[in-house]
Tab-separated table of C-alpha atoms in Angstrom:
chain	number	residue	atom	x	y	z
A	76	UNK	CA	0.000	0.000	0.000
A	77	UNK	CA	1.651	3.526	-0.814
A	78	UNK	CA	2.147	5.970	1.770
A	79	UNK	CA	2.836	8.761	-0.433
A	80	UNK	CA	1.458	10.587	-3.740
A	81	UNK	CA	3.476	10.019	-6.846
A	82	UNK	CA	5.321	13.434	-7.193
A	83	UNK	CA	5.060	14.398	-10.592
A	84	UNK	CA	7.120	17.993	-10.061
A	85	UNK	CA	9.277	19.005	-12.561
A	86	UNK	CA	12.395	19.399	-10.189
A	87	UNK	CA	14.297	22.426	-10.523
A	88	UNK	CA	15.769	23.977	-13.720
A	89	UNK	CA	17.778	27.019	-14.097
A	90	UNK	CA	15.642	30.222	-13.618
A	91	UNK	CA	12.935	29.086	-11.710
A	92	UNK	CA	14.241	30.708	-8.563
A	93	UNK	CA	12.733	34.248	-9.914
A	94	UNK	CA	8.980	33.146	-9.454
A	95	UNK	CA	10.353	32.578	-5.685
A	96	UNK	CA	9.121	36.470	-4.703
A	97	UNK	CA	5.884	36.441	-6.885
A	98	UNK	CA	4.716	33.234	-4.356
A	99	UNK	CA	4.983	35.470	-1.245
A	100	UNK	CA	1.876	36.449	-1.457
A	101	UNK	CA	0.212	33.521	-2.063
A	102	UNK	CA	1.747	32.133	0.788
A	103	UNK	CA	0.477	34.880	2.968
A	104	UNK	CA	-3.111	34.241	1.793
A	105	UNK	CA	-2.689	30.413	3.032
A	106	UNK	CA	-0.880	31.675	6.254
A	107	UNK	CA	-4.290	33.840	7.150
A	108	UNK	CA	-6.261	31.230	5.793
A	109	UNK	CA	-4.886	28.459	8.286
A	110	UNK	CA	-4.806	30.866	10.870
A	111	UNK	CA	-8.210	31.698	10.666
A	112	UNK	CA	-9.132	28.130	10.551
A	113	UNK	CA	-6.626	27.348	13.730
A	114	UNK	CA	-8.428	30.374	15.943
A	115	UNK	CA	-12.030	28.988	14.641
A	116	UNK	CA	-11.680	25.450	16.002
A	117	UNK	CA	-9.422	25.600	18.822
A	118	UNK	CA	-9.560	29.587	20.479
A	119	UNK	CA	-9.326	28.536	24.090
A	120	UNK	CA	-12.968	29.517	26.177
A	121	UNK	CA	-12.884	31.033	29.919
A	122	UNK	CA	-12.488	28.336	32.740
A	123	UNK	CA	-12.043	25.493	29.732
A	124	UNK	CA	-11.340	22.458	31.255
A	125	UNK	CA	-9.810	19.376	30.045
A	126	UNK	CA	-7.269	20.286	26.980
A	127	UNK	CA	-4.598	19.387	25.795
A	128	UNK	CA	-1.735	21.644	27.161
A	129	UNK	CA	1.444	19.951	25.157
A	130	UNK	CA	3.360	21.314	22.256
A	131	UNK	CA	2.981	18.117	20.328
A	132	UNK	CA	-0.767	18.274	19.440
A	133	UNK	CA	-2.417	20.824	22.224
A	134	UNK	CA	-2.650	24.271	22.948
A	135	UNK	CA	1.132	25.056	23.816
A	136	UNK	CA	2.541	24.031	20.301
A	137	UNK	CA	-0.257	26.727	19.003
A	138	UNK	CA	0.997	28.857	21.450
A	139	UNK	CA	4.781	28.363	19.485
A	140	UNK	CA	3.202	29.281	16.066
A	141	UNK	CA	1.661	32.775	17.435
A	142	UNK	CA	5.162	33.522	18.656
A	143	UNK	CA	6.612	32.697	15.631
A	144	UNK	CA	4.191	34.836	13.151
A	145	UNK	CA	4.660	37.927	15.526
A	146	UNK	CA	8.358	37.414	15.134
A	147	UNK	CA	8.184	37.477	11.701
A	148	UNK	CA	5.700	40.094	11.174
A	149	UNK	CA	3.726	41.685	14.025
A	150	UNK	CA	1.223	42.906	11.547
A	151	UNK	CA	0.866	39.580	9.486
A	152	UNK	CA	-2.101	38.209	11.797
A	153	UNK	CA	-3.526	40.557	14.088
A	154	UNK	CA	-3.161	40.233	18.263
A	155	UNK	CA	-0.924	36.950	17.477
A	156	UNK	CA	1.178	37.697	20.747
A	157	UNK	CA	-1.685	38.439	22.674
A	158	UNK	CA	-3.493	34.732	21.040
A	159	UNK	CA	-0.148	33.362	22.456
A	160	UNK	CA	-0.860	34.464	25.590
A	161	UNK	CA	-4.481	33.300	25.394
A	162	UNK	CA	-3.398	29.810	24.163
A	163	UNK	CA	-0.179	29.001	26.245
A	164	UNK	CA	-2.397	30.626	29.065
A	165	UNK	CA	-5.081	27.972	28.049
A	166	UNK	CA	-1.921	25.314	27.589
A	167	UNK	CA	-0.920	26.149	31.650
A	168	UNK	CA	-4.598	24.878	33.237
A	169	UNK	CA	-4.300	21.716	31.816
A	170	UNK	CA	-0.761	20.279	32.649
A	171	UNK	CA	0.040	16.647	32.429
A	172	UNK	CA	1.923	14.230	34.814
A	173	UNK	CA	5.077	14.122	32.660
A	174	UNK	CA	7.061	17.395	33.780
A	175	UNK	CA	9.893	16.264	31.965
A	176	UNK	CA	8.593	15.717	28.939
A	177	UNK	CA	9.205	18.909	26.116
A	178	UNK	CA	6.826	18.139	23.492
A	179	UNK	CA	4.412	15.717	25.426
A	180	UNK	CA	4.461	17.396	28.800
A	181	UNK	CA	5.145	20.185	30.447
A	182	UNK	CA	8.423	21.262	29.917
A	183	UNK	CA	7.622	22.549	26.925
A	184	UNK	CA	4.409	24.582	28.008
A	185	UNK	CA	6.577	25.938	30.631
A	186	UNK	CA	9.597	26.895	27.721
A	187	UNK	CA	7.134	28.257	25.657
A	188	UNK	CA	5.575	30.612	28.087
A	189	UNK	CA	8.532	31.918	29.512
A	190	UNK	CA	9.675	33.347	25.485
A	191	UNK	CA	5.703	34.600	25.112
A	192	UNK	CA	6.325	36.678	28.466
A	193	UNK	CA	9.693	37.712	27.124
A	194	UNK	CA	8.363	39.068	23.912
A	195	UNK	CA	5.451	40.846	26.259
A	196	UNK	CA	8.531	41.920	28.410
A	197	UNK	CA	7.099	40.425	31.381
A	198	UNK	CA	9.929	39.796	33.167
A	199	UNK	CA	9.233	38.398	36.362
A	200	UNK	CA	6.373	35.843	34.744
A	201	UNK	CA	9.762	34.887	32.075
A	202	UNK	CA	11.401	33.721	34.771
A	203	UNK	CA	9.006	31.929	36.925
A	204	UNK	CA	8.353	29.867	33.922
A	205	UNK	CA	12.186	29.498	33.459
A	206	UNK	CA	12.461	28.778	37.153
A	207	UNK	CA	9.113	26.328	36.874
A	208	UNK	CA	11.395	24.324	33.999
A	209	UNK	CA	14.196	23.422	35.625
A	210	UNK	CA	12.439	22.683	38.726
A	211	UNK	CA	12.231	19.147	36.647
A	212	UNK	CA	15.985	18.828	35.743
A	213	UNK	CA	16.918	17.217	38.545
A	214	UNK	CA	13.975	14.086	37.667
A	215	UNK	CA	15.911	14.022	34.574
A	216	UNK	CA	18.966	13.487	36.015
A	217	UNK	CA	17.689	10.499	37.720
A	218	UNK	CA	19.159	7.188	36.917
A	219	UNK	CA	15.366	5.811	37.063
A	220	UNK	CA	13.963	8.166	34.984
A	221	UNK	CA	12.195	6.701	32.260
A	222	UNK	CA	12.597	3.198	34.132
A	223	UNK	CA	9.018	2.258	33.889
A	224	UNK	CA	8.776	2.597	30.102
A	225	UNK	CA	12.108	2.519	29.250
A	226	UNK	CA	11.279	6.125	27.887
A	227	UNK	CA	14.410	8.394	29.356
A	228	UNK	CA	16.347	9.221	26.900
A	229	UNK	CA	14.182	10.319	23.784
A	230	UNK	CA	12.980	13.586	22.155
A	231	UNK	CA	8.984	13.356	23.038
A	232	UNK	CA	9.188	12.933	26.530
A	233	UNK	CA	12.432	12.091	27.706
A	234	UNK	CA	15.899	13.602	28.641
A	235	UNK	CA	16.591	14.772	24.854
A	236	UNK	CA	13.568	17.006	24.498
A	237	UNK	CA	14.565	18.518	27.804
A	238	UNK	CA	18.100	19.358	27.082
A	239	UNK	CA	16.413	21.285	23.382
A	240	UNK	CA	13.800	22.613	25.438
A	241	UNK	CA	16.985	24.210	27.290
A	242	UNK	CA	18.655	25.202	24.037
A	243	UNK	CA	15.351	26.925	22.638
A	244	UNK	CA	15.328	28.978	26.074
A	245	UNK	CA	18.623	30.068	25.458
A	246	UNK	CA	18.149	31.043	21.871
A	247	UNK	CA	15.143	33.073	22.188
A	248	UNK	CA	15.861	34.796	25.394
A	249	UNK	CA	19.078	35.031	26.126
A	250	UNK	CA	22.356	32.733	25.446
A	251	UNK	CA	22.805	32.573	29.085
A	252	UNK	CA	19.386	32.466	30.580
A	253	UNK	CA	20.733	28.312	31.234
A	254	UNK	CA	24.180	28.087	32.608
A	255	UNK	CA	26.029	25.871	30.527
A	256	UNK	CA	27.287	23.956	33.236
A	257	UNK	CA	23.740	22.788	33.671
A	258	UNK	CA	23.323	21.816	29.931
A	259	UNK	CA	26.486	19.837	29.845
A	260	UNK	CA	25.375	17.991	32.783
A	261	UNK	CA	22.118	16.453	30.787
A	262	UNK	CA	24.368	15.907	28.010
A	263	UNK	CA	27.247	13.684	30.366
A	264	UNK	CA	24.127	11.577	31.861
A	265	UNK	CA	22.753	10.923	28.062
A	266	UNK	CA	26.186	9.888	26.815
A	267	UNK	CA	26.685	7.773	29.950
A	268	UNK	CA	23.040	6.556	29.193
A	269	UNK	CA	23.510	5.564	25.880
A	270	UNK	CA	27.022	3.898	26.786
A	271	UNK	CA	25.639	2.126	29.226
A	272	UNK	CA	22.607	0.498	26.992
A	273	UNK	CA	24.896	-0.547	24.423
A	274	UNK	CA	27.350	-2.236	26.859
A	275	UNK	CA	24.587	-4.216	28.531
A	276	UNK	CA	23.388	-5.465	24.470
A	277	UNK	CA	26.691	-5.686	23.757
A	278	UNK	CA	26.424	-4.082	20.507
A	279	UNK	CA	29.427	-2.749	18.241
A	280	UNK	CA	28.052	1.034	18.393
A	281	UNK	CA	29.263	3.171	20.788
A	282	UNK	CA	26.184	4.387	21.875
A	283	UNK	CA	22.393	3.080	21.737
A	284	UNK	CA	19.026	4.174	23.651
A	285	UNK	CA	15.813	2.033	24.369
A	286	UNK	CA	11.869	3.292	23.559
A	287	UNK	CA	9.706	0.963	25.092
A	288	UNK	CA	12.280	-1.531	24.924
A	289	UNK	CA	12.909	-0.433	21.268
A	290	UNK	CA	16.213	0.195	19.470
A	291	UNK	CA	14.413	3.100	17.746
A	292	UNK	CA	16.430	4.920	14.988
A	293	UNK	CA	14.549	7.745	13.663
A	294	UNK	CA	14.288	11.594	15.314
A	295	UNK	CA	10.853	11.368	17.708
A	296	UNK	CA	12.272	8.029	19.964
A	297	UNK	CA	15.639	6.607	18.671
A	298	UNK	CA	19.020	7.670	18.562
A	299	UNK	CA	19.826	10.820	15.522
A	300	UNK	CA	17.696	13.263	17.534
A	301	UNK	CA	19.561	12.099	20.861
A	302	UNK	CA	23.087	12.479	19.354
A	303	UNK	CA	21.859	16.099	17.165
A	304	UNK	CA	20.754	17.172	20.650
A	305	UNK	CA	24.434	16.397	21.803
A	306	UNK	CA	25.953	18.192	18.446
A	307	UNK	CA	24.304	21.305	19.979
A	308	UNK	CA	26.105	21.660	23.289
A	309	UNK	CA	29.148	23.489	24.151
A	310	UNK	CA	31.307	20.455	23.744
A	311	UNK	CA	31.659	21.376	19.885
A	312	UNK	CA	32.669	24.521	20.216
A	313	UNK	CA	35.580	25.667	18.348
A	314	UNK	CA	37.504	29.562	19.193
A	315	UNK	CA	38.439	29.420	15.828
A	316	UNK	CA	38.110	27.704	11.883
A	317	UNK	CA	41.594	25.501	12.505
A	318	UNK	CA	40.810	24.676	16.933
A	319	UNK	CA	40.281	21.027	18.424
A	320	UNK	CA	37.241	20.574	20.099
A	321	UNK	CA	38.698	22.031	23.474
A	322	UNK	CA	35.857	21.260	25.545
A	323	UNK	CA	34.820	17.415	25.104
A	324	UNK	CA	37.438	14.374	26.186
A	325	UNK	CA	38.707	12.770	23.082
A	326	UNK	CA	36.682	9.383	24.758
A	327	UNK	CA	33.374	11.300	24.369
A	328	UNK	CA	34.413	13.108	21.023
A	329	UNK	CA	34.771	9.342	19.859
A	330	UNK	CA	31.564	7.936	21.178
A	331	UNK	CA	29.316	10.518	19.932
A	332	UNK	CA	31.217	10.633	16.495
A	333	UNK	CA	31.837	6.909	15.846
A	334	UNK	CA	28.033	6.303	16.503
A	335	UNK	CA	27.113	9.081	13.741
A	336	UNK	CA	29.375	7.039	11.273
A	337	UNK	CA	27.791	3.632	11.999
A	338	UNK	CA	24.161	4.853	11.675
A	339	UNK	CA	25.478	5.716	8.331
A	340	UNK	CA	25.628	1.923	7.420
A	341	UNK	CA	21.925	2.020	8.108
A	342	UNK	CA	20.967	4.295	4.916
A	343	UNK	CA	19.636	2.549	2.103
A	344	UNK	CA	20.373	3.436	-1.749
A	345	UNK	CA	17.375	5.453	-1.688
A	346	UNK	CA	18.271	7.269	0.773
A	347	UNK	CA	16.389	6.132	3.807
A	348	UNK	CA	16.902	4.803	7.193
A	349	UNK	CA	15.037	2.001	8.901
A	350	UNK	CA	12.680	2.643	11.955
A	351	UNK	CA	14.665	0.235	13.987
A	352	UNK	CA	18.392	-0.866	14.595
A	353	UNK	CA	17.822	-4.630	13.959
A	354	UNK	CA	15.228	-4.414	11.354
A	355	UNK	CA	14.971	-3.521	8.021
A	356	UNK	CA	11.581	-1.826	8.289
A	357	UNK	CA	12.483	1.267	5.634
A	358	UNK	CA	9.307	2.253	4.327
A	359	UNK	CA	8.302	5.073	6.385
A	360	UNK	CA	9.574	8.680	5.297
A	361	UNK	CA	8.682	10.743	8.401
A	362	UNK	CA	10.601	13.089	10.862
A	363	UNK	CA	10.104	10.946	13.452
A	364	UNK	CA	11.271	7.699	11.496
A	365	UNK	CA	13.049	7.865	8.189
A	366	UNK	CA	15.264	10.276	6.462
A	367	UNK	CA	13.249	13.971	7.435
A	368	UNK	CA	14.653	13.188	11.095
A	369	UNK	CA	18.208	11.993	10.028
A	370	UNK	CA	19.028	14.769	7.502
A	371	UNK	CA	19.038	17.092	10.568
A	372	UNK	CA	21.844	14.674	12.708
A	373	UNK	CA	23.615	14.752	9.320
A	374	UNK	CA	23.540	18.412	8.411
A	375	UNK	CA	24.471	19.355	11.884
A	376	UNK	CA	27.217	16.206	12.170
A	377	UNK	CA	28.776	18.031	8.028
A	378	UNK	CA	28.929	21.515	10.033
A	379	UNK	CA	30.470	20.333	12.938
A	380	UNK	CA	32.936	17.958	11.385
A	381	UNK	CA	33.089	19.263	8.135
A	382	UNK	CA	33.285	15.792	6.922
A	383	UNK	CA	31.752	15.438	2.784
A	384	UNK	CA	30.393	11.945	3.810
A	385	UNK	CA	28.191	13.550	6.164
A	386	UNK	CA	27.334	16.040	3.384
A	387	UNK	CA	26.313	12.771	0.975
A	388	UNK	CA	24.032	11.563	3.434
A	389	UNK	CA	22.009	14.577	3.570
A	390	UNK	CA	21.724	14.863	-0.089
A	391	UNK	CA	21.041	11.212	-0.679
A	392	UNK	CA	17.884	11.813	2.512
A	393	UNK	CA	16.617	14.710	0.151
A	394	UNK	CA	16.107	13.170	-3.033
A	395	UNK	CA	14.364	10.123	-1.249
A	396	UNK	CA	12.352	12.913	0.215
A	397	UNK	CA	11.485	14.795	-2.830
A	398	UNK	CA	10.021	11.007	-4.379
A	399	UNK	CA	8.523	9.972	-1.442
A	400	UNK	CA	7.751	12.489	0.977
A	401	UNK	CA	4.315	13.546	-0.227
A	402	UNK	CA	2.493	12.054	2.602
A	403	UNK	CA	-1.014	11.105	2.470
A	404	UNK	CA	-0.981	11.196	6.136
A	405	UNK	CA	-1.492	14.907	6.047
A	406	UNK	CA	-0.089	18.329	6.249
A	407	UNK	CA	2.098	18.447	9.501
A	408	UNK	CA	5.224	17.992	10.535
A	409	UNK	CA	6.019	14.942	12.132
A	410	UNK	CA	4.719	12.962	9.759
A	411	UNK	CA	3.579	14.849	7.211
A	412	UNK	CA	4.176	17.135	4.570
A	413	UNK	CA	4.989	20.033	6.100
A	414	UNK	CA	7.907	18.830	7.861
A	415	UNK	CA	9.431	16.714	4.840
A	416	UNK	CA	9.221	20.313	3.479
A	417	UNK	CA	11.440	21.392	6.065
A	418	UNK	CA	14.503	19.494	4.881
A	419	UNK	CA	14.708	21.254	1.694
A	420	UNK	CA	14.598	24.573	3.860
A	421	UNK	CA	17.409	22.826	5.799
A	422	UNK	CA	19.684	21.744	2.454
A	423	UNK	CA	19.185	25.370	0.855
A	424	UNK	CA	20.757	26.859	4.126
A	425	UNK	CA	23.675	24.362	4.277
A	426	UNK	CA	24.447	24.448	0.274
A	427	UNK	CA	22.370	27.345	-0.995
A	428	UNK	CA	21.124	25.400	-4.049
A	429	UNK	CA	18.119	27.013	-4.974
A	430	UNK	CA	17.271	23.720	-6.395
A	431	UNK	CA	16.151	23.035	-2.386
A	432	UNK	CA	14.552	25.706	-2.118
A	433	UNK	CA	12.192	24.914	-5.098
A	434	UNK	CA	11.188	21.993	-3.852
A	435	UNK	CA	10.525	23.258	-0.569
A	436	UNK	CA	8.094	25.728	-2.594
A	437	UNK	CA	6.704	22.601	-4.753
A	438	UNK	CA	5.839	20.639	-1.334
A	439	UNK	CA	3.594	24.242	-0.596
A	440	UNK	CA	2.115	24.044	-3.615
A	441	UNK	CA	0.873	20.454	-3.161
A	442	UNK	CA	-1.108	21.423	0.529
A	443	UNK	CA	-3.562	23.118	-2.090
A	444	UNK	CA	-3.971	20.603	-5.114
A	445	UNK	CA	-7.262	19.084	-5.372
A	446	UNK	CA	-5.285	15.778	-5.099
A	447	UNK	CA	-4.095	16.581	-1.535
A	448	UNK	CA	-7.551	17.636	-0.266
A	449	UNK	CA	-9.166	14.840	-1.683
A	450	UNK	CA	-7.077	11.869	-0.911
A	451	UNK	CA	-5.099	13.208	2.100
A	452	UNK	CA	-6.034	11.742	5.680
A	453	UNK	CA	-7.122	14.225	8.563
A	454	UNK	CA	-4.900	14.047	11.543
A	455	UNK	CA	-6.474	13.276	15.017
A	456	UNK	CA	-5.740	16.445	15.759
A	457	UNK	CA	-6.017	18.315	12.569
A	458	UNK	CA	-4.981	21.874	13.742
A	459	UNK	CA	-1.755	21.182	16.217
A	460	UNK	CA	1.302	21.876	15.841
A	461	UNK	CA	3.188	18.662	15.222
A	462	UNK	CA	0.192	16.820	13.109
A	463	UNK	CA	-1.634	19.400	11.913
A	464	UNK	CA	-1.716	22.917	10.225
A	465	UNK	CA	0.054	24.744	12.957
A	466	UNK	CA	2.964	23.325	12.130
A	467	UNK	CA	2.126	23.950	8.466
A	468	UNK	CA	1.911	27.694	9.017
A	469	UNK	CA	5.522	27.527	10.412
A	470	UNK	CA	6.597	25.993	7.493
A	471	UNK	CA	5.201	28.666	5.203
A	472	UNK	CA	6.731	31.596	7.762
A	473	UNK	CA	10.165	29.836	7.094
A	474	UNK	CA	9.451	29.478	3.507
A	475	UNK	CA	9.354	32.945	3.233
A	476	UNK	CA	12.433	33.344	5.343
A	477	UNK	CA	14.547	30.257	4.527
A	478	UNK	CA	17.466	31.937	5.461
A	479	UNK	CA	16.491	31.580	8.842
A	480	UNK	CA	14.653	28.343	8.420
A	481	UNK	CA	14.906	25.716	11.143
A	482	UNK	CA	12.630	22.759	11.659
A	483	UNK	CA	10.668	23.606	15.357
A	484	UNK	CA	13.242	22.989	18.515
A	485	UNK	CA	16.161	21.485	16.033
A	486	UNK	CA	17.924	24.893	14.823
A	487	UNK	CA	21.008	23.086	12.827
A	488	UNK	CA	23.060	26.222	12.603
């Protein structure tokens, strides 16, 4: 059974990058459009009970996208700060029992306020939200975290979501709003984590992390978003072009990097990765399995290293992309077509091909076909951030900005 629409795109040919402007508006129109439809079906009702308050799918990941169109343009969509105040407001009366968890729990509703008070320069509310977050770091940090499930170390609700959560803080607020020394922390209990789990299955990578007893691969549960989360910290810092890494051990240097090279064994010829490290299972061509999720670990793992293989990996995820990444499971962006959108956003900032960037444009185009609306599936939760067209409106902001593109809590650059 096919899980995509045939693409029949012409892919890019010199000169097509000067109908690029002429599309702005267009996308505007389907920016106000979603919006509209967004505010209509979800706009948050005094003393509403019994929401969901996470970024994945409830009102917090709503929340995000309001922050993100006023950033972009205050005047785009009128009152978007103060709707992110109304839905991350909405988002804080229904918290879960998973503070640790940055899209599926709190955390995240927590991160998320704390930039909407920022950008309402509401200081003191900013930092009882930032306060309220790390409140949970020290559950993190505990070796049975996760225990029950086997659930500690992923990007949904485990340690890896919290340590982005922590780099999203830092990036929209202020650089040192979390003290590094608390970041690197997280990141010396995941390394020891995922050293740990592989010793005990005694398998030839360096490092490898459980879901649900799982040997998951792809960015949501397995193992690229755990080590991209790891790219991101301070250890891969370099003072200048020709520096060593200065602040990572050459033993964790080679864990982290040796596992990036034998995940690369893993890609097929198309392109893809499997959902699973001992199976074969390559069909699906999501962020949170497949190659969406693994060109961002390889586009981060070319900048750091500078190594072309890493480079080759990416490019090899984005032409299985381009064939097979018109989902029928909808618009969004963990599984849908949104977010395979986002990877061309991601390869035109790393090469600055505009032959990316026109096929970030043709993925657009498709939300609108009579094809798409006819055949696509609706999402369970068809106007959220992560499955639904939330998370499409950020992919249209970026398209519009794609120099500043960056697939939602996995900025590459």
């Amino acid at each position: 059974m096919s899980r995509h629409f045939r693409n029949n795109f012409k892919d890019y040919e010199t000169g097509d990058e000067r109908v690029f402007e002429e599309k702005k508006e267009k996308i505007v129109e389907l920016i106000r459009k979603y919006v509209e439809l967004i505010v209509e079906n979800t706009k948050p009702r005094k003393n509403e009970r019994n929401r969901r308050g996470d970024l994945y799918v409830g009102d917090a990941g709503i929340a995000f996208m309001f922050t993100k169109l006023h950033q972009f343009d205050p005047n785009l969509v009128r009152n978007a700060l103060e709707l992110g105040k109304l839905y991350i407001e909405s988002a804080k009366k229904n918290l879960s029992s998973k503070p640790c968890a940055f899209l599926c729990g709190n955390a995240g509703i927590f991160a998320v306020s704390a930039v909407v008070n920022h950008l309402n320069g509401q200081k003191s509310a900013e930092k009882a939200d930032i306060d309220t977050y790390l409140e949970s770091l020290p559950k993190c940090l505990d070796p049975k975290f996760g225990d029950d499930d086997n659930t500690g170390d992923e990007f949904l609700v485990g340690r890896a979501g919290f340590l982005s959560g922590m780099y999203y803080i830092n990036e929209e607020i202020d650089e040192n709003c979390i003290e590094n020394d608390k970041i690197l922390e997280l990141c010396n209990f995941m390394l020891n984590s995922g050293r740990n789990f592989s010793s005990e299955q005694q398998l030839d990578i360096p490092l490898m992390y459980q879901w649900h007893g799982k040997k998951y691969l792809g960015a949501a549960h397995g193992i690229s978003a755990i080590l991209f989360t790891l790219l991101r910290s301070s250890w891969f810092s370099k003072s200048t072009e020709n520096d060593e890494f200065s602040n990572i051990s050459h033993t964790k240097l080679a864990d982290i990097k040796n596992s990036i090279d034998y995940l690369l064994r893993f890609q097929a010829a198309d392109g893809n990765f499997p959902t699973k490290f001992d199976s074969d299972d390559k069909h699906l061509v999501h962020w949170c399995h497949g190659s969406p999720g693994f060109i961002i670990l390889y586009a981060k793992a070319y900048l750091v290293f500078k190594e072309k293989s890493y480079l080759e990996a990416c490019v090899r995820c984005a032409d299985n992309i381009w064939h097979q990444g018109l989902l029928l499971k909808g618009p969004g962006i963990c599984h849908g077509i949104a977010g395979n959108g986002y990877a061309f956003l991601l390869m035109f900032r790393l090469t600055n091909n505009p032959k990316y960037l026109h096929r970030a444009h043709k993925f657009a185009e498709f939300l609108e076909t009579d094809d798409f609306k006819r055949h696509s599936r609706t999402p369970d939760r068809p106007f959220s951030l992560f499955e639904g067209i939330a998370g499409t409106v950020c992919f249209l902001i970026d398209l519009m900005t794609p120099e500043k593109a960056a697939f939602p809590f996995m900025n590459v650059f």
